[in-house]
Tab-separated table of N, CA and C in Angstrom:
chain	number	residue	atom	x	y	z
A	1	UNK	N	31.006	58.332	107.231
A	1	UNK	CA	30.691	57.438	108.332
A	1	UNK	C	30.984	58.150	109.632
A	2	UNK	N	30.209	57.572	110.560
A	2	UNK	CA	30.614	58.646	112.104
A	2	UNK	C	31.811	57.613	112.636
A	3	UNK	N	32.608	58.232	113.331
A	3	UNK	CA	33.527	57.604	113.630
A	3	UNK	C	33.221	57.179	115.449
A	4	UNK	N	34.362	56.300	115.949
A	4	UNK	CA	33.670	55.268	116.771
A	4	UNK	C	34.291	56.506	118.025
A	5	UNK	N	34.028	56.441	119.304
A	5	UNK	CA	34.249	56.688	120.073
A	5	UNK	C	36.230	56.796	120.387
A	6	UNK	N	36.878	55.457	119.969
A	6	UNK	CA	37.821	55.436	120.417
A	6	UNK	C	38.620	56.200	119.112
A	7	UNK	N	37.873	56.103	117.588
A	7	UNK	CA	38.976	56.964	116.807
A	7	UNK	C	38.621	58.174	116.742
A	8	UNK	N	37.515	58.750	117.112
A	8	UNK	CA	36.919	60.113	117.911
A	8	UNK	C	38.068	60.759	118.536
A	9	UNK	N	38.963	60.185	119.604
A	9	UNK	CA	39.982	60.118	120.734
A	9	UNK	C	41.095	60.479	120.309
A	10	UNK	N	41.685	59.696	119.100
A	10	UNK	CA	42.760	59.599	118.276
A	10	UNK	C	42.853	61.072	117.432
A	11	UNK	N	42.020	61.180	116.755
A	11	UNK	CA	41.942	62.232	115.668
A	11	UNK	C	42.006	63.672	115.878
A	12	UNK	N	41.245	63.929	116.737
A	12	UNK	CA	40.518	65.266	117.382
A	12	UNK	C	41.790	65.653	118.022
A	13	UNK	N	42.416	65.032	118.774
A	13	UNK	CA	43.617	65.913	119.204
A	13	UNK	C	45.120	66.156	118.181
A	14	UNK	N	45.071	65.186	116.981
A	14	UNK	CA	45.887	64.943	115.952
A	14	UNK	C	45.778	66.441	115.237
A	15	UNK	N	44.687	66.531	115.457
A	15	UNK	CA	44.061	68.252	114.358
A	15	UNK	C	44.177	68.993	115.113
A	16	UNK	N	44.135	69.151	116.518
A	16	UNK	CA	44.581	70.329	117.331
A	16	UNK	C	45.925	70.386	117.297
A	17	UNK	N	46.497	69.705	117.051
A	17	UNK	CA	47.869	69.311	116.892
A	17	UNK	C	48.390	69.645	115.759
A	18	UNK	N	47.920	70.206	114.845
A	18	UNK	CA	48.530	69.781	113.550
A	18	UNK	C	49.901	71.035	113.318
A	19	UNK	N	49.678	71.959	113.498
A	19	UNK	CA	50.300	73.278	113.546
A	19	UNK	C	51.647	73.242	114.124
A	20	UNK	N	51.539	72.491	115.083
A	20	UNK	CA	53.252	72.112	115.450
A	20	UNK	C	53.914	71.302	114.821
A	21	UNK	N	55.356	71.521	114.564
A	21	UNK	CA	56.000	70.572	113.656
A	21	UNK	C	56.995	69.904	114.515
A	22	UNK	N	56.989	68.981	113.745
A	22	UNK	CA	58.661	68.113	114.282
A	22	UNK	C	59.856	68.902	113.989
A	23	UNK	N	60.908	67.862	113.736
A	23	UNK	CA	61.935	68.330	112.819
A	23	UNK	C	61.761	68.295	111.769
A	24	UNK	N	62.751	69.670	110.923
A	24	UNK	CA	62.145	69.128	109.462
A	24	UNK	C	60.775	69.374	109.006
A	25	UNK	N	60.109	70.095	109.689
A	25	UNK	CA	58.533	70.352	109.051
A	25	UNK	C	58.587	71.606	109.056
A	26	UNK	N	57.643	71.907	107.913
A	26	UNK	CA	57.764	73.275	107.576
A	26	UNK	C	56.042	73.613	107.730
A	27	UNK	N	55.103	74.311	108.097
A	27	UNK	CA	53.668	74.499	108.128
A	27	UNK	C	53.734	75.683	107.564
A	28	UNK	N	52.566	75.836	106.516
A	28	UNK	CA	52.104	77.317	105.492
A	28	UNK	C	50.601	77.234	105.856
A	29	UNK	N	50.351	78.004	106.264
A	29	UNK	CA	48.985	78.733	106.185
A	29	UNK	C	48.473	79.324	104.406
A	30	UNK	N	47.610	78.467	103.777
A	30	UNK	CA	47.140	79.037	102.450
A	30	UNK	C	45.848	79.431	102.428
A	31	UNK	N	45.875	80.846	102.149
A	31	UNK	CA	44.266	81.343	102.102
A	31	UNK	C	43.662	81.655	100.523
A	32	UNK	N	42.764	81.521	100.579
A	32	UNK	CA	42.393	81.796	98.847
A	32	UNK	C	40.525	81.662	98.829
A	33	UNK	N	39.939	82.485	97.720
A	33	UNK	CA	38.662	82.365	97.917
A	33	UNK	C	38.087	80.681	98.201
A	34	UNK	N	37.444	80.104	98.517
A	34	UNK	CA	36.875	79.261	98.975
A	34	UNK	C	36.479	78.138	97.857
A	35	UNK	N	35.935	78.820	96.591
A	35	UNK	CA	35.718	78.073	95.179
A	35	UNK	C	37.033	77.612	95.147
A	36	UNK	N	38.260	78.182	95.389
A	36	UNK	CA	39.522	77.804	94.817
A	36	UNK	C	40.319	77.099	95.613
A	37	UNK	N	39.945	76.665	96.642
A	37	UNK	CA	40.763	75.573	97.801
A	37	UNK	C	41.225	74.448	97.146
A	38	UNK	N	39.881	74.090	96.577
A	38	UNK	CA	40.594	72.531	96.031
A	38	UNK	C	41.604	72.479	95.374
A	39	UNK	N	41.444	73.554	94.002
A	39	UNK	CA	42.436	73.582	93.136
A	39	UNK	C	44.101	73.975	93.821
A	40	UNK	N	43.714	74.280	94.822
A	40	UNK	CA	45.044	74.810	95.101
A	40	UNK	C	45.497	74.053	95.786
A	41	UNK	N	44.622	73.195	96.888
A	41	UNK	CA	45.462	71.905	97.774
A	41	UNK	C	45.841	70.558	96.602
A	42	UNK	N	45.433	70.723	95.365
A	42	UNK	CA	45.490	69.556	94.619
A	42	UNK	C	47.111	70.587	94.255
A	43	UNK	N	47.160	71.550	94.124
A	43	UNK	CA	48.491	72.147	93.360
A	43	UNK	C	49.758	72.013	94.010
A	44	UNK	N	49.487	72.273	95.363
A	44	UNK	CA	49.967	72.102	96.629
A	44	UNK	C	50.706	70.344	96.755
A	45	UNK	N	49.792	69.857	96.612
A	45	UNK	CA	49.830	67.671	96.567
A	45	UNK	C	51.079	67.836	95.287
A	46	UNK	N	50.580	68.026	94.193
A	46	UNK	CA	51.312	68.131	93.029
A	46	UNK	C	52.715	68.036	93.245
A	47	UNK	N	52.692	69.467	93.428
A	47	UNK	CA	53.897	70.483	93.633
A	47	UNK	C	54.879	69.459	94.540
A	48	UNK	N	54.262	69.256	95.619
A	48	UNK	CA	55.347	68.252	96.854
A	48	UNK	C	55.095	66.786	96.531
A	49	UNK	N	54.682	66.430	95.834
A	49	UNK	CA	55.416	65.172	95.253
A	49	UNK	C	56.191	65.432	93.691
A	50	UNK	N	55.971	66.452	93.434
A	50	UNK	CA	57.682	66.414	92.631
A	50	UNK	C	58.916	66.542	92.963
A	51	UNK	N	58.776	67.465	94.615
A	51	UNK	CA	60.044	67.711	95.288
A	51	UNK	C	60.512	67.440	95.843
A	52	UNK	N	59.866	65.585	95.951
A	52	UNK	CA	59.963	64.680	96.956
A	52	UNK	C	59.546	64.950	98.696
A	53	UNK	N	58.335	66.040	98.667
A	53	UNK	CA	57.850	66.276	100.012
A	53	UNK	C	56.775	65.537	100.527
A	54	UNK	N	56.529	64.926	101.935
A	54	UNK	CA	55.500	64.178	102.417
A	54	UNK	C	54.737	65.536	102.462
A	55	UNK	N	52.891	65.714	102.079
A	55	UNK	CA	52.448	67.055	102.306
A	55	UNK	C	50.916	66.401	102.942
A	56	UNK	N	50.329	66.670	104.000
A	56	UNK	CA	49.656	66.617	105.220
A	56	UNK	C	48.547	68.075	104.727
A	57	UNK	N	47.656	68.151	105.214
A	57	UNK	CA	46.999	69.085	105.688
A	57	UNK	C	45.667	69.165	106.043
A	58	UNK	N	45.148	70.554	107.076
A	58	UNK	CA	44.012	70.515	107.182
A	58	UNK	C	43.470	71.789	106.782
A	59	UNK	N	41.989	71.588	106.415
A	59	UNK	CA	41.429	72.587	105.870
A	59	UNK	C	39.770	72.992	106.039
A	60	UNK	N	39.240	74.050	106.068
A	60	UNK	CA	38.666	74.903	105.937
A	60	UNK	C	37.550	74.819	105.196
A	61	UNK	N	36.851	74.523	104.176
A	61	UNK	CA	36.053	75.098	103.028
A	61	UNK	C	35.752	75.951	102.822
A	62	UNK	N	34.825	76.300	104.185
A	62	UNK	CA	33.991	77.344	103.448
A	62	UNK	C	34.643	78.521	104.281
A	63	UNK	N	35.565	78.755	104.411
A	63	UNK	CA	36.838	80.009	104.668
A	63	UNK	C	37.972	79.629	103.818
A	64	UNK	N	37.808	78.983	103.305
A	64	UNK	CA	39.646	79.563	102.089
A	64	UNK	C	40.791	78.938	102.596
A	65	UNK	N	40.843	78.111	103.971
A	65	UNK	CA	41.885	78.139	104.442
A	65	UNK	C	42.186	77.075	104.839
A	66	UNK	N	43.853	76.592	104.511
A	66	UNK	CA	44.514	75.580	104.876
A	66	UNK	C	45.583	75.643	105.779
A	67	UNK	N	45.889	74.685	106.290
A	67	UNK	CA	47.251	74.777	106.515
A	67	UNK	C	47.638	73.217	106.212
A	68	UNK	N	49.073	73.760	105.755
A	68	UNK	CA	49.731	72.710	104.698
A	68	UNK	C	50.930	72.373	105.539
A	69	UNK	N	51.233	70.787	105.400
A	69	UNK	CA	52.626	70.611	106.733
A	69	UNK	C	53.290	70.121	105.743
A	70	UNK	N	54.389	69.808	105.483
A	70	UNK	CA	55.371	69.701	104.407
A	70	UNK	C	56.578	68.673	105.515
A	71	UNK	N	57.779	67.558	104.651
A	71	UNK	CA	58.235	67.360	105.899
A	71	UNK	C	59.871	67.360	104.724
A	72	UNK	N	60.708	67.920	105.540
A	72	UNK	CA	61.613	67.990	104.474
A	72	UNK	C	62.083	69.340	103.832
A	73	UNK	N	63.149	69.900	102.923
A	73	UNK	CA	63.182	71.068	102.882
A	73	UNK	C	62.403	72.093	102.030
A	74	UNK	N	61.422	72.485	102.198
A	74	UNK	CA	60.720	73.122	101.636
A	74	UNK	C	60.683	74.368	100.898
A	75	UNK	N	61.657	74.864	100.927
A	75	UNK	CA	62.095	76.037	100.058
A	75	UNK	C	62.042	76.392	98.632
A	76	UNK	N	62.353	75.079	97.834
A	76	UNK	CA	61.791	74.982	96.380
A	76	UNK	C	60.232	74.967	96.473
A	77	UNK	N	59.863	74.323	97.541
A	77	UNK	CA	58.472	73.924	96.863
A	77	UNK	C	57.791	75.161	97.243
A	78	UNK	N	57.824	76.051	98.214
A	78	UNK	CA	57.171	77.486	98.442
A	78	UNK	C	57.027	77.849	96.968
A	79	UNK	N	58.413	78.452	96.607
A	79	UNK	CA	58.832	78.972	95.554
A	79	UNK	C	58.025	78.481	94.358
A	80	UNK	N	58.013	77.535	93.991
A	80	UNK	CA	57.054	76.449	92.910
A	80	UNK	C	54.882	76.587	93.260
A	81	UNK	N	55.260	77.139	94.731
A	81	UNK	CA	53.584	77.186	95.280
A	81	UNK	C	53.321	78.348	94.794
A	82	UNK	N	54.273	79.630	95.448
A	82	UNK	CA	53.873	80.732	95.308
A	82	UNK	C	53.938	81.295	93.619
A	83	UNK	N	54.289	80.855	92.831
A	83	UNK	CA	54.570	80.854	90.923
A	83	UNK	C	53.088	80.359	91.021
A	84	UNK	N	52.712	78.798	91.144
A	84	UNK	CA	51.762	78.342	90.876
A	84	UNK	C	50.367	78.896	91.360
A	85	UNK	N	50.446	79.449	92.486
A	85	UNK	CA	49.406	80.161	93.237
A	85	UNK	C	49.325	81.829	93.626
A	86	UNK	N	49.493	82.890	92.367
A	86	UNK	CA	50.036	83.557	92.506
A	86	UNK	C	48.822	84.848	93.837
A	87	UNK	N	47.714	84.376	93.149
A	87	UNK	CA	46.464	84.816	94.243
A	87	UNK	C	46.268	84.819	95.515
A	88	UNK	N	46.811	83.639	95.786
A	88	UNK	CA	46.973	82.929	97.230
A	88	UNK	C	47.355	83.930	98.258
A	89	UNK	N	47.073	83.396	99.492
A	89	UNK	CA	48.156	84.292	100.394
A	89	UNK	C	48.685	83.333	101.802
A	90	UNK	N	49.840	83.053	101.353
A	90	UNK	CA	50.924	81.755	101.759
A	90	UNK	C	52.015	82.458	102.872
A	91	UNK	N	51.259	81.909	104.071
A	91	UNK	CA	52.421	82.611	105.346
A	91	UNK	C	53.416	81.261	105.604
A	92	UNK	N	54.077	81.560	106.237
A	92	UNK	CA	54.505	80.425	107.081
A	92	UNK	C	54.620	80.559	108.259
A	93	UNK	N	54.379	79.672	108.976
A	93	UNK	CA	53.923	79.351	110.432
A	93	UNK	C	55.309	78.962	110.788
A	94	UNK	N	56.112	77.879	110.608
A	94	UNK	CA	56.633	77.306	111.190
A	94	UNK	C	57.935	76.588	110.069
A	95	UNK	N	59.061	76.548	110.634
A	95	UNK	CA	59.685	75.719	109.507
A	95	UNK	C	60.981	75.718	109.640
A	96	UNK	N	61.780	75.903	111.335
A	96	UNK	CA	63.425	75.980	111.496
A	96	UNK	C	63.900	76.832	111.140
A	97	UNK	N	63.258	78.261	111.129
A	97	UNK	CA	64.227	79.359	110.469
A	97	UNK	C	63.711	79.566	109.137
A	98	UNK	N	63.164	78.815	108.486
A	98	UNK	CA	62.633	78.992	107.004
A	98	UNK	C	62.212	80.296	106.866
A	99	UNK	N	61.178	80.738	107.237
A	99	UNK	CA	60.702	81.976	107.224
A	99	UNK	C	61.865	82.622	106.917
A	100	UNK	N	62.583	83.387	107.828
A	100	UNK	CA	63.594	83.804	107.805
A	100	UNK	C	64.328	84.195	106.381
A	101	UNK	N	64.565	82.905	105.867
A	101	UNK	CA	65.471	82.834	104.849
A	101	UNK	C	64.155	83.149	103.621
A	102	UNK	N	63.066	83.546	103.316
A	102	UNK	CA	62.696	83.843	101.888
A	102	UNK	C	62.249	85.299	102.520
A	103	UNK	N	62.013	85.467	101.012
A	103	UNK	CA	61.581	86.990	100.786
A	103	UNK	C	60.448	87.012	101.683
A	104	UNK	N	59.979	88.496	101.871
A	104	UNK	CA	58.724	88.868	102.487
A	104	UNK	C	57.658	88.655	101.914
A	105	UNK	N	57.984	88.809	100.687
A	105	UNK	CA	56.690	88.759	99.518
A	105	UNK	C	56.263	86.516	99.210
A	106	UNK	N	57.725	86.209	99.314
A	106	UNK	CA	57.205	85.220	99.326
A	106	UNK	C	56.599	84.187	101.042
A	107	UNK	N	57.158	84.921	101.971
A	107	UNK	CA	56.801	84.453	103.210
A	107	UNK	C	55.401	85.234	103.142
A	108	UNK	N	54.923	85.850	103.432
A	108	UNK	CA	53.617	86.489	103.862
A	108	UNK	C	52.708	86.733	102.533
A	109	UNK	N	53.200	86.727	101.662
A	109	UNK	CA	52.282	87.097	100.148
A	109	UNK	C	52.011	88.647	99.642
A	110	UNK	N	51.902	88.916	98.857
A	110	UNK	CA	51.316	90.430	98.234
A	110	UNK	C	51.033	90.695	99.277
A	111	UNK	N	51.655	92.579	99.434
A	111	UNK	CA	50.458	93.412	100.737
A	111	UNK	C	49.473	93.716	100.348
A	112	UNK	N	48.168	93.558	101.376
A	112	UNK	CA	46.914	93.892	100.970
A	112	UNK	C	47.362	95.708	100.884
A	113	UNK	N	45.813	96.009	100.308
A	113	UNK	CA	45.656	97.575	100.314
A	113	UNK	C	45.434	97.327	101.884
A	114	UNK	N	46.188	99.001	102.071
A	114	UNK	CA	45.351	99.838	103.515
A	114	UNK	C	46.783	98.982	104.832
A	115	UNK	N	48.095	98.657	104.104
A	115	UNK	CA	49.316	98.234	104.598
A	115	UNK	C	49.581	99.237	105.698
A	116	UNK	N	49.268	100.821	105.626
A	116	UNK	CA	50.045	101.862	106.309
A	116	UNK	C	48.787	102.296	107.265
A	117	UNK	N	47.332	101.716	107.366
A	117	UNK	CA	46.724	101.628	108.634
A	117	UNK	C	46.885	100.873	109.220
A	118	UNK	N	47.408	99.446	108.714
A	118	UNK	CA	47.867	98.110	109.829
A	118	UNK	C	48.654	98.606	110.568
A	119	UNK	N	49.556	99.416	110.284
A	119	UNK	CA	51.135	100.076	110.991
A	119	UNK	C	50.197	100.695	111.639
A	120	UNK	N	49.642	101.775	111.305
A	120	UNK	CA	49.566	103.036	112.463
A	120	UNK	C	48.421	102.547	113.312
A	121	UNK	N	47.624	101.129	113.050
A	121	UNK	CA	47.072	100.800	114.307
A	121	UNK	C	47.418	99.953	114.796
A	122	UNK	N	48.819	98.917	114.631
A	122	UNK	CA	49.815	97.956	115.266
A	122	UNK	C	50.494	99.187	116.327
A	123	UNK	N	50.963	100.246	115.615
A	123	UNK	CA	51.934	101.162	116.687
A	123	UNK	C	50.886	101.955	117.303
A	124	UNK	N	49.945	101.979	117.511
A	124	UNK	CA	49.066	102.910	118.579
A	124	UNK	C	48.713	101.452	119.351
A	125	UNK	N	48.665	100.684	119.184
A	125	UNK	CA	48.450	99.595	120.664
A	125	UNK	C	49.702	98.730	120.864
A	126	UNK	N	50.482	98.919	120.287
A	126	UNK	CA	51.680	98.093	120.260
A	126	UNK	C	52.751	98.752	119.837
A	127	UNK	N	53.157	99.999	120.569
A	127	UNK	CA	54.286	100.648	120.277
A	127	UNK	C	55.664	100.345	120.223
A	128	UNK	N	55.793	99.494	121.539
A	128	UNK	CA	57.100	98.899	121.560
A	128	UNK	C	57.390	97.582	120.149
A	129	UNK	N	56.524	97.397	119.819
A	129	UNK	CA	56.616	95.840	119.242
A	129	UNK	C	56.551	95.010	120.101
A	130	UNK	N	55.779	94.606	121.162
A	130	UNK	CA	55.874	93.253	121.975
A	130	UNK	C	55.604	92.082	121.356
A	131	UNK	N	54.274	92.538	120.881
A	131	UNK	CA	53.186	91.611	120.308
A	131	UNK	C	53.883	91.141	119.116
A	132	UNK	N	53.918	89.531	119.499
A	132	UNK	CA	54.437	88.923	118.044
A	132	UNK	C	54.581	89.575	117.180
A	133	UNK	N	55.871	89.904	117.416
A	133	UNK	CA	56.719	90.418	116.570
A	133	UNK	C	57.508	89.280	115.560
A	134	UNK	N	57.053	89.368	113.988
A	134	UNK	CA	57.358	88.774	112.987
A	134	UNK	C	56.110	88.054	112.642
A	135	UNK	N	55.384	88.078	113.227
A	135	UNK	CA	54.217	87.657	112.882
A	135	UNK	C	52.889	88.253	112.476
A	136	UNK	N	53.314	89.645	112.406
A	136	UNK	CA	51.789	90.330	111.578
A	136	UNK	C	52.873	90.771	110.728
A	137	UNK	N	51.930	91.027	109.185
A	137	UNK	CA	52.595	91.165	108.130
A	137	UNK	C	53.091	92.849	108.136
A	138	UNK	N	52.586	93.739	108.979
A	138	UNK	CA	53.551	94.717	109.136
A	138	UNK	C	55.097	94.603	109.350
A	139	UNK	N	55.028	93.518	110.017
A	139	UNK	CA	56.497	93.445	111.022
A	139	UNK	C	57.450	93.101	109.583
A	140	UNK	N	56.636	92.574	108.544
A	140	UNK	CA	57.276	91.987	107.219
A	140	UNK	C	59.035	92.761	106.795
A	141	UNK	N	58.360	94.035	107.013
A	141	UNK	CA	59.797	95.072	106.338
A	141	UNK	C	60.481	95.235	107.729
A	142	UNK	N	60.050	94.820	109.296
A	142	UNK	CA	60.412	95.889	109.771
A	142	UNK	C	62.286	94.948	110.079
């Protein structure tokens, strides 16, 4: 159905919005071929209502990509995503320090091939590290 003018108003900025969290929210970016979204936001639903998580998200189709808001501590349920979704590639955006506290492999996912040209063309335009730093998966080890 098309929606009316005034919930047009409501929504549209709710989804520009979505990426920031409250307290207590944790946001993952999940990428995966495009055939496999569903299965994985249904794994995703699953997964956080066993761990007692409220789980939100918006998504993509025909790019692979979600992002998943979680509200609550999310640390088991990564852990339970990334087992269940081992293909995937599950960052986290956002989450009080969360990041922080898991592995690299499980914050950012498997390194792609071609890891040691990301470096040597992150450090030929970005020598110092300015540029969001912790946020490209080079910065992962650093």
């Amino acid at each position: 159905r098309a929606l009316e003018p005034a919930e047009a108003a409501i929504l549209w900025p709710r989804i520009a919005d979505f990426p920031r969290t409250g307290a207590g929210d944790t946001v993952v970016r999940m990428g995966c071929l495009p055939s496999q979204l569903a299965a994985a936001l249904e794994a995703a639903r699953v997964l956080a209502a066993s761990h007692g998580l409220a789980l939100r998200y918006t998504a993509r189709a025909l790019s692979g990509v979600a992002l998943a808001r979680v509200e609550g501590d999310a640390g088991a349920w990564l852990r339970a995503l990334r087992a269940a979704l081992p293909a995937a590639h599950l960052a986290v955006l956002d989450g009080e320090g969360l990041a922080g506290a898991l592995p690299a492999s499980l914050a950012f996912g498997p390194a792609p091939d071609g890891t040691g040209v990301m470096r040597s063309i992150k450090a030929e335009f970005d020598p110092t590290g300015m540029l969001n730093p912790g946020r490209f998966l080079v910065d992962a080890e650093s």
